[in-house]
């Protein structure tokens, strides 16, 4: 399978990429290409111009900034997975990046591409949502920070404007909060049938939690009923039973909608159990 | 068309290619390096795996123009002075192939895995080869071969 023809430009800088994006609606950024190229080979995407940002090495970094970890949008999954800063302070991100696809995918795919693609089956959107992360977009008018809760707007849709480049992802240090990313996939390298990201505050128990669901709707979703129940003092079992409330997950070749709802409840319980075991001490690992 | 220069198995190439040409077809059709197989053509099977700057990459999911300035290694470039690479030798000794279709990609994925230091035990080797499918061997002998070279049991 060969993509339809297109023009190709290498961006020399973010500013250059923004300028090239001004060429019109049919222009697309190319980062790792591991979502875009498969879609182009299937002719689901037919951009007229590809702007290659994959060589902007100054956007490939992980930095500690006070209580925040800043991740450059062009950081490859394998470098996110092995980052000492993330493994120490926000291991849910490094752990999850290490479980995206397979090694070949992680050698090319970037965290920015994963988020900007807006696929509800992707793993990292739920993690950034459960962390209350921020996404920094740069456009002709400068930078703006978009809260994760406002970034994902639909299947393959995000709050990024056509002329904006995602440049940085900002996540808080977890401190004593516990975490889990619990993913159910049918085969080793597969996308999640359903997955749950949980960040738990408490001391071996759950006082407060943020829970986000992968592949349970058009975007990653907060399991707000679960979060409310936990603040109200519900047990993990009782709270997790509410995980599918208000969701309308898709039916596809991997699972029916009902099975996905069942998985959401089971995986939320497991994620909360794992996260609460890790809370109250400095969360490490991944 | 665009001019692209990159190295394949140590030889520098300077080519005129269309941006939409996938790296695997640049290697196979333009350079005659047909050791790199196309299996699924949908980024799943790993048969087309090559090394780009030393790291395993599915060459059906990379454009030729993205390889500009990079070093590509295919199965043809792995043996050195007529001697098989240790991973090739181990595949031979452990009978880690049957039809051989997955083998070039499997060997290069294994080289990348071992070089990255991630082949630390059997479970890590199995996890590290999850991007490569083999329809014949059942994987046991492949894992044994890789473990042998990585020095783990
Ligand atoms: C076999 C296979 C298995 C996979 N398994 C998983 C999995 O288990 N879990 C998972 O989450 N993902 C999985 N993926 C997807 C993988 O994580 C991709 O790397 C990721 O979704 C896209 O990142 P990319 O850098 O390759 O982006 P690209 O494909 O280059 O781009 C994707 C989209 O984002 C836009 N974009 C990219 N960068 C920016 C930016 N900086 N600013 C604005 N827009 C931008 C592009 O224009 C494009 O529309 C898999 C992919 C493959 C091929
Ligand atoms: S042919 Fe490239 S992954 Fe199957
Ligand atoms: S040896 Fe036949 S596919 Fe692996």
Coordinates of C-alpha atoms and ligand atoms in Angstrom, one line a residue:
Chain A
X1 CA 0.0 0.0 0.0
X2 CA 1.3 3.4 -1.0
X3 CA 0.1 6.7 0.2
X4 CA -1.5 9.1 -2.3
X5 CA 1.0 11.7 -3.6
X6 CA 2.0 14.7 -1.5
X7 CA 4.6 17.4 -1.1
X8 CA 7.1 17.1 1.7
X9 CA 9.0 19.8 3.6
X10 CA 11.4 19.5 6.5
X11 CA 10.7 22.0 9.2
X12 CA 13.9 23.7 10.4
X13 CA 12.2 25.2 13.5
X14 CA 8.8 25.3 15.2
X15 CA 8.4 28.8 13.7
X16 CA 9.1 27.4 10.2
X17 CA 6.6 24.6 10.8
X18 CA 3.9 27.1 11.9
X19 CA 4.6 29.2 8.7
X20 CA 4.3 26.1 6.5
X21 CA 1.0 25.1 8.2
X22 CA -0.2 28.4 6.8
X23 CA -0.3 26.7 3.4
X24 CA -3.9 25.5 4.0
X25 CA -6.2 22.9 5.4
X26 CA -4.5 20.0 3.6
X27 CA -1.2 20.5 5.4
X28 CA -0.3 18.0 8.1
X29 CA 2.6 17.7 10.5
X30 CA 4.6 14.5 10.4
X31 CA 6.2 13.5 13.7
X32 CA 7.0 9.8 14.1
X33 CA 4.5 8.9 11.4
X34 CA 3.2 5.9 13.3
X35 CA -0.4 7.0 13.2
X36 CA -0.4 9.2 10.2
X37 CA 1.5 6.9 7.7
X38 CA -0.7 3.9 8.3
X39 CA -3.8 6.1 7.8
X40 CA -2.2 7.6 4.6
X41 CA -1.4 4.1 3.3
X42 CA -5.1 3.2 3.7
X43 CA -6.0 6.5 2.0
X44 CA -7.9 7.5 5.1
X45 CA -5.8 10.6 5.1
X46 CA -4.6 12.4 2.0
X47 CA -2.7 15.5 3.0
X48 CA -1.4 17.7 0.1
X49 CA 1.7 18.7 2.1
X50 CA 3.5 17.0 4.9
X51 CA 5.7 19.1 7.2
X52 CA 8.3 16.9 8.9
X53 CA 8.8 18.0 12.5
X54 CA 10.6 14.7 13.3
X55 CA 14.0 16.4 13.1
X56 CA 13.3 19.1 15.6
X57 CA 15.6 17.6 18.2
X58 CA 15.3 20.7 20.5
X59 CA 11.7 19.5 21.1
X60 CA 12.9 16.1 22.4
X61 CA 13.5 16.5 26.1
X62 CA 12.3 15.7 29.6
X63 CA 13.0 18.5 32.2
X64 CA 12.3 19.0 35.8
X65 CA 10.8 22.4 36.5
X66 CA 10.0 22.8 40.2
X67 CA 6.9 20.6 40.9
X68 CA 6.4 20.0 37.2
X69 CA 8.0 17.7 34.6
X70 CA 8.1 19.2 31.1
X71 CA 8.2 16.8 28.2
X72 CA 9.0 18.0 24.7
X73 CA 6.4 17.0 22.2
X74 CA 8.9 15.3 19.9
X75 CA 10.2 13.0 22.6
X76 CA 10.0 9.4 21.3
X77 CA 8.1 6.9 23.3
X78 CA 11.3 5.0 24.1
X79 CA 12.9 8.1 25.6
X80 CA 9.8 8.9 27.6
X81 CA 9.9 5.3 28.9
X82 CA 13.5 5.5 30.0
X83 CA 13.6 9.0 31.3
X84 CA 15.1 9.1 34.8
X85 CA 13.1 12.2 35.7
X86 CA 9.8 10.6 34.9
X87 CA 10.7 7.2 36.4
X88 CA 11.5 9.1 39.7
X89 CA 8.6 11.6 39.8
X90 CA 5.9 10.6 37.4
X91 CA 6.3 6.9 36.7
X92 CA 2.8 6.5 35.3
X93 CA 4.0 8.3 32.2
X94 CA 7.2 6.4 31.7
X95 CA 5.5 3.0 32.4
X96 CA 2.7 3.7 30.0
X97 CA 5.0 4.9 27.2
X98 CA 7.0 1.7 27.6
X99 CA 3.8 -0.3 26.9
X100 CA 2.7 1.6 23.7
X101 CA 2.8 -0.8 20.7
X102 CA 6.2 -2.6 20.4
X103 CA 9.8 -1.6 20.4
X104 CA 9.8 -0.6 16.7
X105 CA 6.8 1.7 17.3
X106 CA 8.4 3.2 20.4
X107 CA 11.6 3.9 18.5
X108 CA 9.7 6.2 16.1
X109 CA 6.4 7.4 17.7
X110 CA 6.4 10.5 19.8
X111 CA 4.4 11.6 22.9
X112 CA 3.2 14.7 21.0
X113 CA 1.9 12.7 18.0
X114 CA 0.1 10.3 20.4
X115 CA -1.8 13.2 22.0
X116 CA -2.3 15.4 18.9
X117 CA -3.7 12.4 17.0
X118 CA -6.7 12.3 19.4
X119 CA -7.4 8.6 19.1
X120 CA -9.6 7.4 22.0
X121 CA -7.8 4.1 21.9
X122 CA -4.4 5.6 22.6
X123 CA -2.8 5.1 26.0
X124 CA -1.1 8.4 26.8
X125 CA -4.2 10.7 26.6
X126 CA -5.8 9.0 29.6
X127 CA -2.6 9.2 31.5
X128 CA -2.2 13.0 30.9
X129 CA -5.9 13.5 31.7
X130 CA -5.7 11.6 35.0
X131 CA -2.7 13.7 35.9
X132 CA -4.5 17.0 35.1
X133 CA -1.6 17.7 32.7
X134 CA -1.3 20.7 30.4
X135 CA -0.5 20.8 26.7
X136 CA 1.4 23.7 25.4
X137 CA 0.5 24.8 21.8
X138 CA 2.5 27.3 19.8
X139 CA 0.8 29.2 17.0
X140 CA 1.4 32.5 15.0
X141 CA 0.3 34.4 18.1
X142 CA 2.6 32.6 20.6
X143 CA 2.1 29.9 23.2
X144 CA -1.0 28.9 25.1
X145 CA -1.5 26.1 27.7
X146 CA -4.5 23.9 27.2
X147 CA -5.7 21.8 30.2
X148 CA -5.9 18.1 29.3
X149 CA -9.6 18.2 30.2
X150 CA -10.2 20.6 27.3
X151 CA -7.8 19.1 24.8
X152 CA -9.5 16.0 23.5
X153 CA -12.7 17.0 21.7
X154 CA -13.7 14.0 19.5
X155 CA -12.4 11.0 17.5
X156 CA -9.2 12.2 16.0
X157 CA -10.1 15.8 17.1
X158 CA -8.4 18.0 19.5
X159 CA -8.4 21.7 20.6
X160 CA -5.3 22.4 18.5
X161 CA -6.0 25.1 15.9
X162 CA -4.9 24.3 12.3
X163 CA -1.9 26.6 12.6
X164 CA -0.7 25.3 16.0
X165 CA 2.1 22.9 16.9
X166 CA 2.0 21.0 20.1
X167 CA 5.4 21.8 21.7
X168 CA 5.3 20.6 25.3
X169 CA 3.4 18.4 27.7
X170 CA 3.5 19.4 31.4
X171 CA 2.7 16.9 34.2
X172 CA 2.9 17.3 38.0
X173 CA 5.3 15.4 40.1
X174 CA 3.3 12.7 41.9
X175 CA 5.0 12.9 45.3
X176 CA 3.3 10.4 47.5
X177 CA 0.3 9.8 45.2
X178 CA -0.1 6.2 43.9
X179 CA -0.7 5.4 40.2
X180 CA -1.7 2.6 37.9
X181 CA -2.2 2.2 34.2
X182 CA -4.1 -1.1 33.8
X183 CA -4.6 -2.1 30.1
X184 CA -6.4 -5.0 28.6
X185 CA -5.4 -6.0 25.1
X186 CA -6.2 -9.1 23.2
X187 CA -2.7 -9.7 21.9
X188 CA 0.7 -8.5 23.1
X189 CA 1.3 -5.5 20.8
X190 CA -2.4 -4.5 20.5
X191 CA -4.1 -1.3 21.3
X192 CA -6.1 -1.3 24.5
X193 CA -9.6 -2.9 24.3
X194 CA -10.1 -0.8 27.4
X195 CA -7.6 0.7 29.8
X196 CA -7.8 2.7 33.0
X197 CA -5.4 5.4 34.3
X198 CA -5.7 6.1 38.0
X199 CA -3.9 8.5 40.3
X200 CA -4.7 8.1 44.0
X201 CA -4.1 10.3 47.0
X202 CA -4.2 8.7 50.3
X203 CA -2.0 6.6 52.6
X204 CA -2.5 3.1 51.5
X205 CA -6.2 3.9 51.2
X206 CA -8.1 6.1 48.7
X207 CA -9.0 9.6 49.9
X208 CA -9.2 11.2 46.4
X209 CA -8.5 9.8 43.0
X210 CA -8.5 10.8 39.3
X211 CA -9.6 8.1 37.0
X212 CA -9.5 8.2 33.2
X213 CA -10.8 5.6 30.7
X214 CA -9.2 4.6 27.4
X215 CA -11.4 3.5 24.4
X216 CA -14.7 4.0 26.3
X217 CA -16.1 6.7 24.0
X218 CA -15.1 9.3 21.4
X219 CA -12.3 10.6 23.6
X220 CA -10.5 9.6 26.7
X221 CA -13.0 10.1 29.6
X222 CA -12.9 11.0 33.3
X223 CA -14.8 8.4 35.3
X224 CA -16.4 11.2 37.4
X225 CA -19.0 9.0 39.2
X226 CA -16.1 6.9 40.5
X227 CA -14.1 9.9 41.6
X228 CA -17.2 11.4 43.4
X229 CA -18.0 8.2 45.2
X230 CA -14.4 7.8 46.5
X231 CA -14.4 11.4 47.9
X232 CA -17.8 10.5 49.5
X233 CA -16.1 7.6 51.3
X234 CA -17.2 4.6 49.1
X235 CA -15.0 1.5 49.0
X236 CA -12.9 0.7 45.9
X237 CA -15.3 -2.1 45.0
X238 CA -18.4 0.2 45.2
X239 CA -16.8 3.1 43.4
X240 CA -15.4 0.9 40.6
X241 CA -18.9 -0.5 40.0
X242 CA -19.8 3.0 38.7
X243 CA -16.9 3.1 36.1
X244 CA -19.1 2.7 33.0
X245 CA -21.9 5.1 34.2
X246 CA -22.7 7.6 31.4
X247 CA -20.4 6.0 28.9
X248 CA -21.3 4.8 25.4
X249 CA -18.3 2.7 24.3
X250 CA -18.0 1.4 20.8
X251 CA -18.7 -2.1 19.5
X252 CA -16.0 -3.3 17.1
X253 CA -13.9 -6.4 16.2
X254 CA -12.2 -6.5 19.6
X255 CA -15.2 -6.2 21.9
X256 CA -18.9 -5.3 22.2
X257 CA -20.0 -2.2 24.0
X258 CA -21.3 -4.3 26.9
X259 CA -18.1 -6.2 27.3
X260 CA -16.2 -2.8 27.3
X261 CA -18.4 -1.6 30.2
X262 CA -17.7 -4.8 32.1
X263 CA -14.0 -4.3 31.5
X264 CA -14.1 -0.7 32.6
X265 CA -15.6 -1.8 36.0
X266 CA -13.1 -4.6 36.5
X267 CA -10.0 -2.7 35.3
X268 CA -11.0 0.4 37.4
X269 CA -11.1 -1.8 40.5
X270 CA -7.7 -3.3 39.7
X271 CA -6.2 0.1 38.9
X272 CA -7.5 1.6 42.1
X273 CA -6.2 -1.3 44.1
X274 CA -2.8 -1.1 42.5
X275 CA -2.6 2.7 42.8
X276 CA -3.7 2.7 46.5
X277 CA -1.0 0.1 47.3
X278 CA 1.6 2.4 45.8
X279 CA 0.3 5.6 47.5
X280 CA 1.6 7.1 50.7
X281 CA 5.2 6.3 49.8
X282 CA 7.2 7.9 47.1
X283 CA 5.9 6.2 44.0
X284 CA 8.6 4.7 41.9
X285 CA 8.9 2.1 39.3
X286 CA 7.9 1.7 35.6
Chain B
X1 CA 10.7 14.2 -6.6
X2 CA 13.3 14.8 -3.9
X3 CA 17.0 14.1 -3.5
X4 CA 17.8 12.0 -0.5
X5 CA 21.2 10.9 0.7
X6 CA 21.6 8.2 3.3
X7 CA 23.8 5.2 4.0
X8 CA 22.6 1.6 3.5
X9 CA 24.9 -1.1 4.9
X10 CA 27.8 1.3 4.9
X11 CA 27.4 2.5 1.3
X12 CA 26.3 6.0 0.7
X13 CA 23.3 6.4 -1.7
X14 CA 22.1 9.6 -3.3
X15 CA 18.7 9.1 -4.8
X16 CA 15.8 10.9 -6.5
X17 CA 12.6 9.6 -4.9
X18 CA 9.0 10.5 -4.5
X19 CA 8.1 11.6 -0.9
X20 CA 5.4 8.9 -0.8
X21 CA 7.9 6.0 -1.4
X22 CA 8.1 3.9 1.7
X23 CA 11.6 3.1 3.0
X24 CA 11.0 -0.7 2.4
X25 CA 10.3 -0.1 -1.3
X26 CA 13.3 2.2 -1.6
X27 CA 15.5 -0.5 -0.2
X28 CA 13.9 -3.3 -2.2
X29 CA 13.1 -1.7 -5.5
X30 CA 15.7 1.0 -5.9
X31 CA 18.7 -0.6 -4.1
X32 CA 17.9 -4.2 -4.8
X33 CA 18.1 -5.1 -1.1
X34 CA 15.3 -7.7 -1.2
X35 CA 16.3 -9.4 2.0
X36 CA 13.9 -7.0 3.8
X37 CA 10.5 -8.7 3.4
X38 CA 7.0 -7.2 3.3
X39 CA 4.5 -9.2 5.3
X40 CA 1.4 -7.4 6.5
X41 CA 2.2 -3.9 5.0
X42 CA 0.1 -2.6 8.0
X43 CA 2.8 -2.0 10.6
X44 CA 1.9 -5.2 12.5
X45 CA 4.2 -8.1 11.6
X46 CA 7.7 -6.8 11.8
X47 CA 8.9 -8.7 8.7
X48 CA 10.1 -5.4 7.2
X49 CA 12.2 -4.4 10.3
X50 CA 15.6 -2.7 9.6
X51 CA 17.9 -0.8 11.7
X52 CA 17.9 3.0 11.4
X53 CA 20.8 4.6 13.3
X54 CA 21.0 1.3 15.2
X55 CA 17.4 1.0 16.2
X56 CA 14.8 -1.4 14.9
X57 CA 12.2 0.3 12.7
X58 CA 9.3 -1.1 10.6
X59 CA 10.4 0.1 7.2
X60 CA 6.9 -0.1 5.8
X61 CA 6.0 2.7 8.2
X62 CA 8.7 5.1 7.4
X63 CA 9.1 7.2 4.3
X64 CA 12.3 7.0 2.3
X65 CA 12.7 10.8 2.7
X66 CA 12.6 10.4 6.5
X67 CA 15.8 8.4 6.2
X68 CA 17.8 11.3 4.8
X69 CA 21.2 11.6 6.6
X70 CA 20.6 8.3 8.5
X71 CA 22.4 5.0 8.6
X72 CA 20.2 2.1 7.5
X73 CA 21.2 -1.5 8.1
X74 CA 19.4 -4.4 6.4
X75 CA 20.0 -8.2 6.8
X76 CA 22.4 -8.0 3.9
X77 CA 24.7 -5.8 5.9
X78 CA 24.9 -7.8 9.1
X79 CA 27.5 -10.4 8.3
X80 CA 31.1 -9.1 8.6
X81 CA 33.9 -10.3 6.3
X82 CA 32.0 -13.4 5.4
X83 CA 31.3 -14.3 9.1
X84 CA 27.7 -14.4 10.3
X85 CA 26.7 -11.9 12.9
X86 CA 26.4 -13.7 16.3
X87 CA 22.6 -13.4 16.2
X88 CA 22.5 -15.0 12.7
X89 CA 24.9 -17.7 13.9
X90 CA 22.6 -18.4 17.0
X91 CA 19.5 -18.6 14.8
X92 CA 21.3 -21.2 12.7
X93 CA 22.5 -23.2 15.7
X94 CA 19.2 -23.1 17.6
X95 CA 17.1 -23.8 14.5
X96 CA 15.2 -20.5 15.0
X97 CA 13.6 -20.5 11.6
X98 CA 11.5 -22.7 9.4
X99 CA 10.2 -20.9 6.3
X100 CA 12.5 -17.9 7.0
X101 CA 10.0 -15.2 6.0
X102 CA 10.1 -13.5 9.3
X103 CA 13.8 -14.1 9.9
X104 CA 15.5 -10.9 8.5
X105 CA 13.1 -8.7 10.6
X106 CA 13.3 -11.0 13.6
X107 CA 17.2 -11.0 13.5
X108 CA 17.4 -7.2 13.2
X109 CA 14.8 -6.7 16.0
X110 CA 16.9 -9.0 18.1
X111 CA 20.1 -7.2 17.3
X112 CA 18.4 -3.9 18.4
X113 CA 17.0 -5.4 21.5
X114 CA 20.4 -6.9 22.6
X115 CA 22.3 -3.7 21.7
X116 CA 19.8 -1.6 23.8
X117 CA 20.6 -3.8 26.8
X118 CA 16.9 -4.7 27.2
X119 CA 17.4 -8.5 26.6
X120 CA 17.8 -9.1 30.4
X121 CA 15.8 -12.4 30.8
X122 CA 13.4 -14.6 28.9
X123 CA 10.4 -12.5 29.7
X124 CA 12.1 -9.3 28.5
X125 CA 13.2 -11.0 25.3
X126 CA 9.6 -12.2 24.6
X127 CA 8.3 -8.6 25.4
X128 CA 11.0 -7.1 23.3
X129 CA 10.1 -9.2 20.2
X130 CA 6.4 -8.6 20.4
X131 CA 6.5 -6.5 17.3
X132 CA 7.6 -9.5 15.2
X133 CA 5.3 -12.3 14.2
X134 CA 6.5 -15.8 13.2
X135 CA 3.9 -18.2 11.8
X136 CA 6.2 -21.2 11.9
X137 CA 8.4 -21.7 14.9
X138 CA 6.3 -21.1 17.9
X139 CA 9.0 -18.7 19.1
X140 CA 10.7 -21.0 21.5
X141 CA 13.9 -21.5 19.4
X142 CA 14.0 -17.8 18.5
X143 CA 13.9 -16.8 22.2
X144 CA 16.6 -19.4 22.9
X145 CA 18.8 -18.1 20.2
X146 CA 18.5 -14.5 21.4
X147 CA 19.0 -15.5 25.0
X148 CA 22.2 -17.3 24.0
X149 CA 23.7 -14.2 22.4
X150 CA 22.5 -12.0 25.2
X151 CA 24.1 -14.4 27.7
X152 CA 20.9 -15.0 29.7
X153 CA 19.0 -18.2 30.4
Ligands
LIG1 C1 1.7 -1.3 15.2 C2 1.3 -0.1 16.0 C3 0.9 -0.3 17.3 C4 0.5 0.8 18.1 N1 0.1 0.5 19.4 C5 -0.2 1.6 20.2 C6 -0.7 1.4 21.5 O1 -0.7 0.2 22.0 N2 -1.0 2.5 22.2 C7 -1.0 3.7 21.7 O2 -1.3 4.7 22.4 N3 -0.5 4.0 20.5 C8 -0.2 2.9 19.7 N4 0.3 3.2 18.4 C9 0.4 4.6 17.9 C10 1.7 5.2 18.3 O3 1.7 5.5 19.6 C11 2.0 6.5 17.5 O4 3.3 6.7 17.7 C12 1.2 7.7 18.0 O5 -0.1 7.5 18.0 C13 1.5 8.9 17.0 O6 2.7 9.5 17.2 P1 3.6 9.9 16.0 O7 4.7 10.7 16.5 O8 3.9 8.6 15.3 O9 2.7 10.8 15.2 P2 2.3 11.0 13.6 O10 1.8 9.7 13.1 O11 3.5 11.6 12.9 O12 1.2 12.1 13.7 C14 -0.1 11.8 14.2 C15 -1.0 13.0 14.1 O13 -0.6 14.0 15.1 C16 -0.3 15.2 14.4 N5 0.9 15.7 15.1 C17 2.1 15.0 15.4 N6 2.9 15.7 16.1 C18 2.3 16.9 16.3 C19 2.6 18.1 17.0 N7 3.8 18.2 17.7 N8 1.8 19.2 17.0 C20 0.6 19.1 16.4 N9 0.2 18.0 15.7 C21 1.0 16.9 15.7 C22 0.0 14.8 13.0 O14 -0.2 15.9 12.1 C23 -1.0 13.7 12.8 O15 -2.3 14.2 12.5 C24 0.6 2.1 17.6 C25 1.1 2.3 16.3 C26 1.4 1.2 15.5 C27 1.9 1.5 14.1
LIG2 S1 5.4 -5.4 6.6 FE1 6.0 -3.8 7.9 S2 5.2 -4.5 9.8 FE2 4.5 -6.1 8.4
LIG3 S1 10.1 -19.0 10.1 FE1 8.3 -18.9 8.9 S2 7.4 -17.0 9.6 FE2 9.0 -17.3 11.0

